[in-house]
mmCIF file of C-alpha atoms in Angstrom:
data_model
loop_
_atom_site.group_PDB
_atom_site.id
_atom_site.type_symbol
_atom_site.label_atom_id
_atom_site.label_comp_id
_atom_site.label_asym_id
_atom_site.label_seq_id
_atom_site.Cartn_x
_atom_site.Cartn_y
_atom_site.Cartn_z
ATOM 1 C CA UNK A 16 27.271 2.160 13.627
ATOM 2 C CA UNK A 17 27.663 0.286 10.327
ATOM 3 C CA UNK A 18 24.743 -0.333 7.999
ATOM 4 C CA UNK A 19 22.209 -2.534 9.752
ATOM 5 C CA UNK A 20 22.349 -6.153 8.599
ATOM 6 C CA UNK A 21 19.663 -8.816 8.674
ATOM 7 C CA UNK A 22 19.425 -12.567 8.126
ATOM 8 C CA UNK A 23 16.270 -13.791 6.404
ATOM 9 C CA UNK A 24 15.313 -17.416 7.119
ATOM 10 C CA UNK A 25 13.795 -18.867 3.931
ATOM 11 C CA UNK A 26 14.848 -22.524 4.026
ATOM 12 C CA UNK A 27 11.536 -24.240 4.795
ATOM 13 C CA UNK A 28 9.704 -26.528 2.393
ATOM 14 C CA UNK A 29 6.249 -25.005 3.031
ATOM 15 C CA UNK A 30 4.638 -28.466 3.182
ATOM 16 C CA UNK A 31 1.397 -27.093 4.684
ATOM 17 C CA UNK A 32 0.914 -24.994 1.545
ATOM 18 C CA UNK A 33 1.157 -27.813 -0.984
ATOM 19 C CA UNK A 34 0.469 -27.981 -3.888
ATOM 20 C CA UNK A 35 1.370 -24.265 -4.173
ATOM 21 C CA UNK A 36 4.898 -24.952 -2.913
ATOM 22 C CA UNK A 37 5.656 -27.990 -5.076
ATOM 23 C CA UNK A 38 7.303 -25.770 -7.675
ATOM 24 C CA UNK A 39 7.799 -22.511 -5.768
ATOM 25 C CA UNK A 40 9.260 -21.924 -2.285
ATOM 26 C CA UNK A 41 6.708 -20.384 0.088
ATOM 27 C CA UNK A 42 8.571 -17.020 0.381
ATOM 28 C CA UNK A 43 8.305 -16.548 -3.402
ATOM 29 C CA UNK A 44 4.559 -17.202 -3.703
ATOM 30 C CA UNK A 45 2.741 -14.212 -5.244
ATOM 31 C CA UNK A 46 1.156 -12.304 -2.360
ATOM 32 C CA UNK A 47 -0.839 -9.163 -3.173
ATOM 33 C CA UNK A 48 0.781 -9.091 -6.601
ATOM 34 C CA UNK A 49 4.474 -9.560 -5.713
ATOM 35 C CA UNK A 50 6.592 -12.371 -4.234
ATOM 36 C CA UNK A 51 5.856 -12.664 -0.503
ATOM 37 C CA UNK A 52 9.393 -11.613 0.449
ATOM 38 C CA UNK A 53 9.097 -8.326 -1.459
ATOM 39 C CA UNK A 54 6.882 -7.072 1.373
ATOM 40 C CA UNK A 55 9.463 -8.087 3.987
ATOM 41 C CA UNK A 56 12.382 -6.603 2.072
ATOM 42 C CA UNK A 57 10.573 -3.282 1.616
ATOM 43 C CA UNK A 58 9.636 -3.130 5.313
ATOM 44 C CA UNK A 59 13.169 -3.995 6.446
ATOM 45 C CA UNK A 60 14.522 -1.241 4.191
ATOM 46 C CA UNK A 61 12.072 1.239 5.730
ATOM 47 C CA UNK A 62 13.582 0.529 9.179
ATOM 48 C CA UNK A 63 17.156 1.158 8.097
ATOM 49 C CA UNK A 64 18.279 -2.333 7.072
ATOM 50 C CA UNK A 65 20.713 -2.024 4.156
ATOM 51 C CA UNK A 66 22.164 -5.533 3.809
ATOM 52 C CA UNK A 67 20.328 -8.861 4.025
ATOM 53 C CA UNK A 68 21.737 -12.382 3.961
ATOM 54 C CA UNK A 69 19.254 -15.015 2.739
ATOM 55 C CA UNK A 70 19.499 -18.352 4.585
ATOM 56 C CA UNK A 71 18.274 -20.719 1.852
ATOM 57 C CA UNK A 72 17.814 -24.483 1.613
ATOM 58 C CA UNK A 73 14.656 -25.675 -0.217
ATOM 59 C CA UNK A 74 14.761 -24.679 -3.922
ATOM 60 C CA UNK A 75 17.643 -22.345 -3.025
ATOM 61 C CA UNK A 76 18.500 -21.587 -6.663
ATOM 62 C CA UNK A 77 15.173 -19.744 -7.181
ATOM 63 C CA UNK A 78 15.868 -16.844 -4.801
ATOM 64 C CA UNK A 79 18.697 -15.000 -6.534
ATOM 65 C CA UNK A 80 16.910 -14.872 -9.941
ATOM 66 C CA UNK A 81 13.907 -13.363 -8.115
ATOM 67 C CA UNK A 82 15.742 -10.599 -6.221
ATOM 68 C CA UNK A 83 19.238 -10.337 -7.709
ATOM 69 C CA UNK A 84 21.694 -8.148 -5.825
ATOM 70 C CA UNK A 85 18.827 -6.234 -4.182
ATOM 71 C CA UNK A 86 19.458 -2.939 -5.955
ATOM 72 C CA UNK A 87 15.779 -2.647 -6.952
ATOM 73 C CA UNK A 88 14.925 -2.624 -3.230
ATOM 74 C CA UNK A 89 17.739 -0.285 -2.214
ATOM 75 C CA UNK A 90 19.412 -3.236 -0.487
ATOM 76 C CA UNK A 91 22.523 -5.333 -0.803
ATOM 77 C CA UNK A 92 21.586 -9.039 -0.843
ATOM 78 C CA UNK A 93 23.747 -12.115 -0.240
ATOM 79 C CA UNK A 94 22.689 -15.758 -0.533
ATOM 80 C CA UNK A 95 23.912 -18.564 1.737
ATOM 81 C CA UNK A 96 22.697 -22.142 1.207
ATOM 82 C CA UNK A 97 22.549 -25.060 3.639
ATOM 83 C CA UNK A 98 23.328 -28.310 1.856
ATOM 84 C CA UNK A 99 21.266 -30.120 4.499
ATOM 85 C CA UNK A 100 18.715 -28.246 6.656
ATOM 86 C CA UNK A 101 20.329 -27.098 9.919
ATOM 87 C CA UNK A 102 17.309 -25.871 11.905
ATOM 88 C CA UNK A 103 16.732 -22.233 12.810
ATOM 89 C CA UNK A 104 19.936 -21.862 14.861
ATOM 90 C CA UNK A 105 22.125 -23.706 12.377
ATOM 91 C CA UNK A 106 20.690 -21.636 9.525
ATOM 92 C CA UNK A 107 21.413 -18.371 11.365
ATOM 93 C CA UNK A 108 24.963 -19.509 12.166
ATOM 94 C CA UNK A 109 25.591 -20.595 8.562
ATOM 95 C CA UNK A 110 24.288 -17.305 7.126
ATOM 96 C CA UNK A 111 26.359 -15.299 9.638
ATOM 97 C CA UNK A 112 29.498 -16.259 7.676
ATOM 98 C CA UNK A 113 28.431 -13.567 5.184
ATOM 99 C CA UNK A 114 27.864 -10.808 7.778
ATOM 100 C CA UNK A 115 30.214 -7.816 7.951
ATOM 101 C CA UNK A 116 29.076 -6.432 11.334
ATOM 102 C CA UNK A 117 31.310 -6.437 14.416
ATOM 103 C CA UNK A 118 30.847 -8.546 17.602
ATOM 104 C CA UNK A 119 28.802 -5.929 19.495
ATOM 105 C CA UNK A 120 26.592 -4.871 16.556
ATOM 106 C CA UNK A 121 22.892 -5.801 16.408
ATOM 107 C CA UNK A 122 21.779 -8.238 13.690
ATOM 108 C CA UNK A 123 18.098 -8.529 12.756
ATOM 109 C CA UNK A 124 16.707 -12.034 12.121
ATOM 110 C CA UNK A 125 13.526 -12.280 10.028
ATOM 111 C CA UNK A 126 11.362 -15.314 9.273
ATOM 112 C CA UNK A 127 10.373 -15.749 5.630
ATOM 113 C CA UNK A 128 6.787 -16.751 6.408
ATOM 114 C CA UNK A 129 5.580 -13.993 8.729
ATOM 115 C CA UNK A 130 3.705 -10.773 7.959
ATOM 116 C CA UNK A 131 4.125 -8.290 10.792
ATOM 117 C CA UNK A 132 3.222 -4.661 11.378
ATOM 118 C CA UNK A 133 5.383 -4.224 14.489
ATOM 119 C CA UNK A 134 7.916 -1.404 14.904
ATOM 120 C CA UNK A 135 11.269 -3.036 14.151
ATOM 121 C CA UNK A 136 13.018 0.260 14.943
ATOM 122 C CA UNK A 137 11.595 0.239 18.475
ATOM 123 C CA UNK A 138 12.674 -3.382 18.968
ATOM 124 C CA UNK A 139 16.219 -2.473 17.838
ATOM 125 C CA UNK A 140 16.420 0.581 20.086
ATOM 126 C CA UNK A 141 15.252 -1.443 23.104
ATOM 127 C CA UNK A 142 17.891 -4.104 22.367
ATOM 128 C CA UNK A 143 20.717 -1.559 22.139
ATOM 129 C CA UNK A 144 19.592 0.520 25.133
ATOM 130 C CA UNK A 145 19.434 -2.539 27.404
ATOM 131 C CA UNK A 146 22.527 -4.169 25.843
ATOM 132 C CA UNK A 147 20.613 -7.426 25.562
ATOM 133 C CA UNK A 148 22.049 -10.630 24.121
ATOM 134 C CA UNK A 149 18.829 -11.219 22.171
ATOM 135 C CA UNK A 150 15.549 -9.292 21.929
ATOM 136 C CA UNK A 151 12.537 -11.267 20.725
ATOM 137 C CA UNK A 152 9.407 -9.841 19.180
ATOM 138 C CA UNK A 153 6.470 -11.297 21.119
ATOM 139 C CA UNK A 154 2.919 -11.005 19.849
ATOM 140 C CA UNK A 155 -0.240 -11.354 21.946
ATOM 141 C CA UNK A 156 -2.760 -13.857 20.596
ATOM 142 C CA UNK A 157 -6.291 -14.753 21.628
ATOM 143 C CA UNK A 158 -5.585 -18.509 21.712
ATOM 144 C CA UNK A 159 -2.029 -19.200 22.918
ATOM 145 C CA UNK A 160 -2.662 -22.977 23.255
ATOM 146 C CA UNK A 161 -1.694 -23.361 19.571
ATOM 147 C CA UNK A 162 1.770 -21.884 20.156
ATOM 148 C CA UNK A 163 4.684 -22.088 22.533
ATOM 149 C CA UNK A 164 4.359 -19.195 24.982
ATOM 150 C CA UNK A 165 7.048 -16.832 26.268
ATOM 151 C CA UNK A 166 6.575 -15.341 29.778
ATOM 152 C CA UNK A 167 8.521 -12.231 30.823
ATOM 153 C CA UNK A 168 9.129 -10.535 34.188
ATOM 154 C CA UNK A 169 8.248 -6.906 34.987
ATOM 155 C CA UNK A 170 11.508 -5.650 33.391
ATOM 156 C CA UNK A 171 10.768 -7.398 30.086
ATOM 157 C CA UNK A 172 13.308 -10.179 30.640
ATOM 158 C CA UNK A 173 12.208 -13.512 29.162
ATOM 159 C CA UNK A 174 11.975 -16.076 31.955
ATOM 160 C CA UNK A 175 11.173 -19.254 30.009
ATOM 161 C CA UNK A 176 10.396 -20.784 26.633
ATOM 162 C CA UNK A 177 7.390 -23.053 27.081
ATOM 163 C CA UNK A 178 6.165 -25.639 24.586
ATOM 164 C CA UNK A 179 2.479 -25.799 23.582
ATOM 165 C CA UNK A 180 0.313 -26.478 26.615
ATOM 166 C CA UNK A 181 -3.451 -26.593 27.293
ATOM 167 C CA UNK A 182 -2.965 -24.076 30.160
ATOM 168 C CA UNK A 183 -0.584 -21.341 28.948
ATOM 169 C CA UNK A 184 0.806 -18.955 31.581
ATOM 170 C CA UNK A 185 0.666 -16.011 29.149
ATOM 171 C CA UNK A 186 -0.906 -15.086 25.814
ATOM 172 C CA UNK A 187 2.441 -13.829 24.517
ATOM 173 C CA UNK A 188 4.093 -16.006 21.887
ATOM 174 C CA UNK A 189 7.321 -15.971 19.911
ATOM 175 C CA UNK A 190 6.596 -13.918 16.779
ATOM 176 C CA UNK A 191 9.745 -14.985 14.920
ATOM 177 C CA UNK A 192 11.633 -11.678 14.600
ATOM 178 C CA UNK A 193 14.808 -11.413 16.675
ATOM 179 C CA UNK A 194 17.606 -8.933 17.289
ATOM 180 C CA UNK A 195 20.843 -10.748 18.149
ATOM 181 C CA UNK A 196 24.079 -9.210 19.303
ATOM 182 C CA UNK A 197 26.503 -10.518 16.654
ATOM 183 C CA UNK A 198 28.838 -12.254 19.139
ATOM 184 C CA UNK A 199 25.888 -14.357 20.401
ATOM 185 C CA UNK A 200 25.302 -15.775 16.903
ATOM 186 C CA UNK A 201 28.982 -16.761 16.753
ATOM 187 C CA UNK A 202 28.494 -18.947 19.855
ATOM 188 C CA UNK A 203 25.988 -21.215 18.007
ATOM 189 C CA UNK A 204 27.820 -24.421 16.949
ATOM 190 C CA UNK A 205 28.775 -24.279 13.279
ATOM 191 C CA UNK A 206 27.492 -26.867 10.803
ATOM 192 C CA UNK A 207 25.200 -28.544 13.333
ATOM 193 C CA UNK A 208 21.409 -28.855 13.483
ATOM 194 C CA UNK A 209 20.348 -26.365 16.172
ATOM 195 C CA UNK A 210 16.939 -24.933 17.115
ATOM 196 C CA UNK A 211 17.046 -21.431 18.625
ATOM 197 C CA UNK A 212 13.591 -22.004 20.158
ATOM 198 C CA UNK A 213 14.393 -25.339 21.817
ATOM 199 C CA UNK A 214 18.125 -25.027 22.470
ATOM 200 C CA UNK A 215 19.709 -21.578 22.050
ATOM 201 C CA UNK A 216 17.153 -19.365 23.843
ATOM 202 C CA UNK A 217 16.440 -21.736 26.779
ATOM 203 C CA UNK A 218 20.212 -22.234 27.203
ATOM 204 C CA UNK A 219 20.827 -18.488 27.301
ATOM 205 C CA UNK A 220 18.021 -17.943 29.819
ATOM 206 C CA UNK A 221 19.451 -20.688 32.042
ATOM 207 C CA UNK A 222 22.931 -19.150 31.784
ATOM 208 C CA UNK A 223 21.549 -15.798 32.988
ATOM 209 C CA UNK A 224 22.138 -13.895 29.746
ATOM 210 C CA UNK A 225 19.764 -11.016 29.040
ATOM 211 C CA UNK A 226 17.038 -12.248 26.702
ATOM 212 C CA UNK A 227 14.422 -9.509 26.303
ATOM 213 C CA UNK A 228 10.851 -9.615 25.032
ATOM 214 C CA UNK A 229 9.437 -6.791 22.930
ATOM 215 C CA UNK A 230 5.676 -7.366 23.104
ATOM 216 C CA UNK A 231 2.910 -5.700 21.136
ATOM 217 C CA UNK A 232 -0.504 -6.349 19.575
ATOM 218 C CA UNK A 233 0.019 -5.028 16.055
ATOM 219 C CA UNK A 234 -0.830 -7.005 12.934
ATOM 220 C CA UNK A 235 0.875 -10.427 12.896
ATOM 221 C CA UNK A 236 0.262 -13.462 10.702
ATOM 222 C CA UNK A 237 2.086 -16.724 10.022
ATOM 223 C CA UNK A 238 1.171 -17.441 6.392
ATOM 224 C CA UNK A 239 1.917 -21.163 6.604
ATOM 225 C CA UNK A 240 -1.519 -22.524 5.624
ATOM 226 C CA UNK A 241 -3.624 -21.850 2.504
ATOM 227 C CA UNK A 242 -6.260 -19.998 4.572
ATOM 228 C CA UNK A 243 -3.609 -17.800 6.222
ATOM 229 C CA UNK A 244 -1.831 -17.197 2.907
ATOM 230 C CA UNK A 245 -5.099 -16.020 1.329
ATOM 231 C CA UNK A 246 -5.819 -13.838 4.371
ATOM 232 C CA UNK A 247 -2.381 -12.219 4.252
ATOM 233 C CA UNK A 248 -2.711 -11.316 0.579
ATOM 234 C CA UNK A 249 -6.246 -10.041 1.169
ATOM 235 C CA UNK A 250 -5.211 -7.874 4.158
ATOM 236 C CA UNK A 251 -2.402 -6.270 2.143
ATOM 237 C CA UNK A 252 -4.738 -5.444 -0.764
ATOM 238 C CA UNK A 253 -7.384 -4.048 1.612
ATOM 239 C CA UNK A 254 -4.731 -1.948 3.408
ATOM 240 C CA UNK A 255 -5.113 -3.649 6.800
ATOM 241 C CA UNK A 256 -1.323 -3.930 6.802
ATOM 242 C CA UNK A 257 0.797 -1.303 5.059
ATOM 243 C CA UNK A 258 3.400 -2.491 2.575
ATOM 244 C CA UNK A 259 5.680 -0.266 0.499
ATOM 245 C CA UNK A 260 5.897 -3.160 -1.999
ATOM 246 C CA UNK A 261 2.198 -3.232 -2.942
ATOM 247 C CA UNK A 262 2.144 -2.750 -6.763
ATOM 248 C CA UNK A 263 -0.995 -0.583 -6.827
ATOM 249 C CA UNK A 264 -3.509 1.263 -4.643
ATOM 250 C CA UNK A 265 -5.311 -0.559 -1.838
ATOM 251 C CA UNK A 266 -8.970 -1.406 -2.370
ATOM 252 C CA UNK A 267 -11.470 -4.173 -3.052
ATOM 253 C CA UNK A 268 -9.204 -5.738 -5.668
ATOM 254 C CA UNK A 269 -5.753 -5.397 -7.196
ATOM 255 C CA UNK A 270 -5.540 -6.222 -10.926
ATOM 256 C CA UNK A 271 -2.109 -6.786 -12.445
ATOM 257 C CA UNK A 272 -1.025 -5.905 -15.971
ATOM 258 C CA UNK A 273 -3.129 -7.379 -18.744
ATOM 259 C CA UNK A 274 -5.861 -8.765 -16.444
ATOM 260 C CA UNK A 275 -9.326 -8.732 -18.036
ATOM 261 C CA UNK A 276 -12.276 -8.276 -15.689
ATOM 262 C CA UNK A 277 -15.757 -8.292 -17.184
ATOM 263 C CA UNK A 278 -17.770 -5.222 -16.147
ATOM 264 C CA UNK A 279 -20.484 -7.739 -15.179
ATOM 265 C CA UNK A 280 -18.178 -9.612 -12.786
ATOM 266 C CA UNK A 281 -18.059 -8.980 -9.027
ATOM 267 C CA UNK A 282 -14.428 -8.849 -7.806
ATOM 268 C CA UNK A 283 -13.997 -7.725 -4.202
ATOM 269 C CA UNK A 284 -12.801 -8.485 -0.663
ATOM 270 C CA UNK A 285 -9.113 -7.802 -1.323
ATOM 271 C CA UNK A 286 -8.790 -10.147 -4.305
ATOM 272 C CA UNK A 287 -5.581 -10.129 -6.359
ATOM 273 C CA UNK A 288 -6.096 -10.752 -10.087
ATOM 274 C CA UNK A 289 -2.853 -11.953 -11.686
ATOM 275 C CA UNK A 290 -1.349 -10.691 -14.929
ATOM 276 C CA UNK A 291 -3.410 -11.647 -18.007
ATOM 277 C CA UNK A 292 -5.995 -13.471 -15.852
ATOM 278 C CA UNK A 293 -9.537 -13.406 -17.195
ATOM 279 C CA UNK A 294 -12.785 -13.106 -15.191
ATOM 280 C CA UNK A 295 -15.976 -13.690 -17.179
ATOM 281 C CA UNK A 296 -19.398 -12.028 -17.005
ATOM 282 C CA UNK A 297 -21.462 -12.812 -13.938
ATOM 283 C CA UNK A 298 -18.518 -14.426 -12.132
ATOM 284 C CA UNK A 299 -18.009 -13.634 -8.435
ATOM 285 C CA UNK A 300 -14.512 -13.576 -6.922
ATOM 286 C CA UNK A 301 -14.219 -12.614 -3.250
ATOM 287 C CA UNK A 302 -11.111 -12.423 -1.043
ATOM 288 C CA UNK A 303 -9.068 -14.705 -3.293
ATOM 289 C CA UNK A 304 -5.660 -14.955 -4.947
ATOM 290 C CA UNK A 305 -5.839 -15.519 -8.715
ATOM 291 C CA UNK A 306 -2.419 -16.196 -10.211
ATOM 292 C CA UNK A 307 -1.208 -15.185 -13.674
ATOM 293 C CA UNK A 308 -3.031 -16.417 -16.777
ATOM 294 C CA UNK A 309 -5.850 -18.195 -14.939
ATOM 295 C CA UNK A 310 -9.435 -18.075 -16.214
ATOM 296 C CA UNK A 311 -12.622 -17.769 -14.160
ATOM 297 C CA UNK A 312 -15.457 -18.457 -16.587
ATOM 298 C CA UNK A 313 -18.884 -16.805 -16.678
ATOM 299 C CA UNK A 314 -21.023 -17.441 -13.625
ATOM 300 C CA UNK A 315 -18.317 -19.220 -11.585
ATOM 301 C CA UNK A 316 -17.958 -18.304 -7.874
ATOM 302 C CA UNK A 317 -14.525 -18.223 -6.196
ATOM 303 C CA UNK A 318 -14.301 -17.286 -2.496
ATOM 304 C CA UNK A 319 -11.346 -17.331 -0.043
ATOM 305 C CA UNK A 320 -9.348 -19.505 -2.454
ATOM 306 C CA UNK A 321 -6.167 -19.691 -4.514
ATOM 307 C CA UNK A 322 -6.420 -20.390 -8.247
ATOM 308 C CA UNK A 323 -3.006 -21.343 -9.682
ATOM 309 C CA UNK A 324 -1.229 -19.979 -12.714
ATOM 310 C CA UNK A 325 -2.917 -20.968 -15.965
ATOM 311 C CA UNK A 326 -5.699 -22.850 -14.161
ATOM 312 C CA UNK A 327 -9.312 -22.684 -15.332
ATOM 313 C CA UNK A 328 -12.507 -22.650 -13.275
ATOM 314 C CA UNK A 329 -15.339 -23.442 -15.691
ATOM 315 C CA UNK A 330 -18.828 -21.965 -15.843
ATOM 316 C CA UNK A 331 -21.152 -22.493 -12.910
ATOM 317 C CA UNK A 332 -18.479 -23.990 -10.660
ATOM 318 C CA UNK A 333 -18.226 -23.025 -6.972
ATOM 319 C CA UNK A 334 -14.767 -22.843 -5.351
ATOM 320 C CA UNK A 335 -14.710 -21.920 -1.655
ATOM 321 C CA UNK A 336 -11.797 -22.222 0.787
ATOM 322 C CA UNK A 337 -9.865 -24.329 -1.761
ATOM 323 C CA UNK A 338 -6.560 -24.432 -3.623
ATOM 324 C CA UNK A 339 -6.506 -25.073 -7.376
ATOM 325 C CA UNK A 340 -2.994 -26.017 -8.578
ATOM 326 C CA UNK A 341 -1.244 -24.491 -11.583
ATOM 327 C CA UNK A 342 -2.746 -25.515 -14.909
ATOM 328 C CA UNK A 343 -5.608 -27.516 -13.376
ATOM 329 C CA UNK A 344 -9.022 -27.449 -15.045
ATOM 330 C CA UNK A 345 -12.148 -27.613 -12.886
ATOM 331 C CA UNK A 346 -15.020 -28.604 -15.189
ATOM 332 C CA UNK A 347 -18.479 -27.001 -15.135
ATOM 333 C CA UNK A 348 -20.846 -27.567 -12.235
ATOM 334 C CA UNK A 349 -18.285 -28.745 -9.655
ATOM 335 C CA UNK A 350 -18.392 -27.675 -6.005
ATOM 336 C CA UNK A 351 -15.004 -27.496 -4.294
ATOM 337 C CA UNK A 352 -14.859 -26.382 -0.657
ATOM 338 C CA UNK A 353 -13.685 -27.098 2.922
ATOM 339 C CA UNK A 354 -9.950 -26.848 2.213
ATOM 340 C CA UNK A 355 -9.868 -29.219 -0.765
ATOM 341 C CA UNK A 356 -6.680 -29.063 -2.866
ATOM 342 C CA UNK A 357 -6.510 -29.871 -6.567
ATOM 343 C CA UNK A 358 -3.000 -30.812 -7.702
ATOM 344 C CA UNK A 359 -1.366 -29.076 -10.699
ATOM 345 C CA UNK A 360 -2.451 -30.191 -14.155
ATOM 346 C CA UNK A 361 -5.436 -32.227 -12.919
ATOM 347 C CA UNK A 362 -8.620 -32.078 -15.009
ATOM 348 C CA UNK A 363 -11.899 -32.539 -13.147
ATOM 349 C CA UNK A 364 -14.785 -33.539 -15.437
ATOM 350 C CA UNK A 365 -18.160 -31.835 -15.294
ATOM 351 C CA UNK A 366 -19.916 -32.325 -11.905
ATOM 352 C CA UNK A 367 -17.177 -34.657 -10.659
ATOM 353 C CA UNK A 368 -17.320 -33.262 -7.122
ATOM 354 C CA UNK A 369 -20.447 -31.978 -5.363
ATOM 355 C CA UNK A 370 -21.215 -31.077 -1.784
ATOM 356 C CA UNK A 371 -24.892 -30.348 -2.275
ATOM 357 C CA UNK A 372 -27.542 -32.839 -3.349
ATOM 358 C CA UNK A 373 -29.136 -30.685 -6.019
ATOM 359 C CA UNK A 374 -28.545 -31.385 -9.703
#
């Protein structure tokens, strides 16, 4: 069998993560100290993947400078760009032009916004043993009403692809990692907008092709929202999900090169402190992502939040469940919470925003 190849879908605009994604594609956002995709590349490598084709669209030019030819990861990387977004199926078909595998070889498809702890090797072995057309990773969730659900029969064959419904027939959902037999990818129309979830998979099921589900309950997270992005970074730092790409030991916080943490500051809960970031005396930072060169002044409290590169949270300010854009300045005595987002470069004067009535 030739070296295992994968296609990595990284074309999305990450609109739910704005303003973080205004200047940076979601898969490149710093997550536990490295670009998000570094975790995926390292995991793929650990399961025997040796060549990965990036399916890029939004800010496509930023990916190659970040990862180069892949040598640092022990991988060979190729970059394919869609001039106009082609949907998941169209993106896979477009990227497949750069594959070297033969018609009967398995090809792994990874989504650039998912953190998963599942056993990719097991999924691959199941696919090959059963000679399936496609094998989908399915994850079990507590509330399947928020997702399309994917029922299977007793042999593991997928029987339907159901859209979101208030009464799901199963708690198994599409987890966004697929193994395709190469020849199946080649059947997707070239240069057209195609959704694998809405068109390709349902069509294959209807045609009687073997679409398998590989279900498990390991760690799984779609990092598409600020809260989920913060949680993913936090879980990696705390060691709730193993990653060979983590740039330091797991623990209450991960401080990158040149970060300055006052001995009188409390920094915990899986916080990442970016390079050259400064945390002042008496400040409290819990479960947050602080990007490079930001400053948390004395006595400020930051919880479950993202503070952008070069941003400043001034003394006595409370930031909870919020996103502070790059270079923004939050003046003293502000209270930012409940998912509020401050755009890059904005300067909030002293006590401009309060949630409590005290002065």
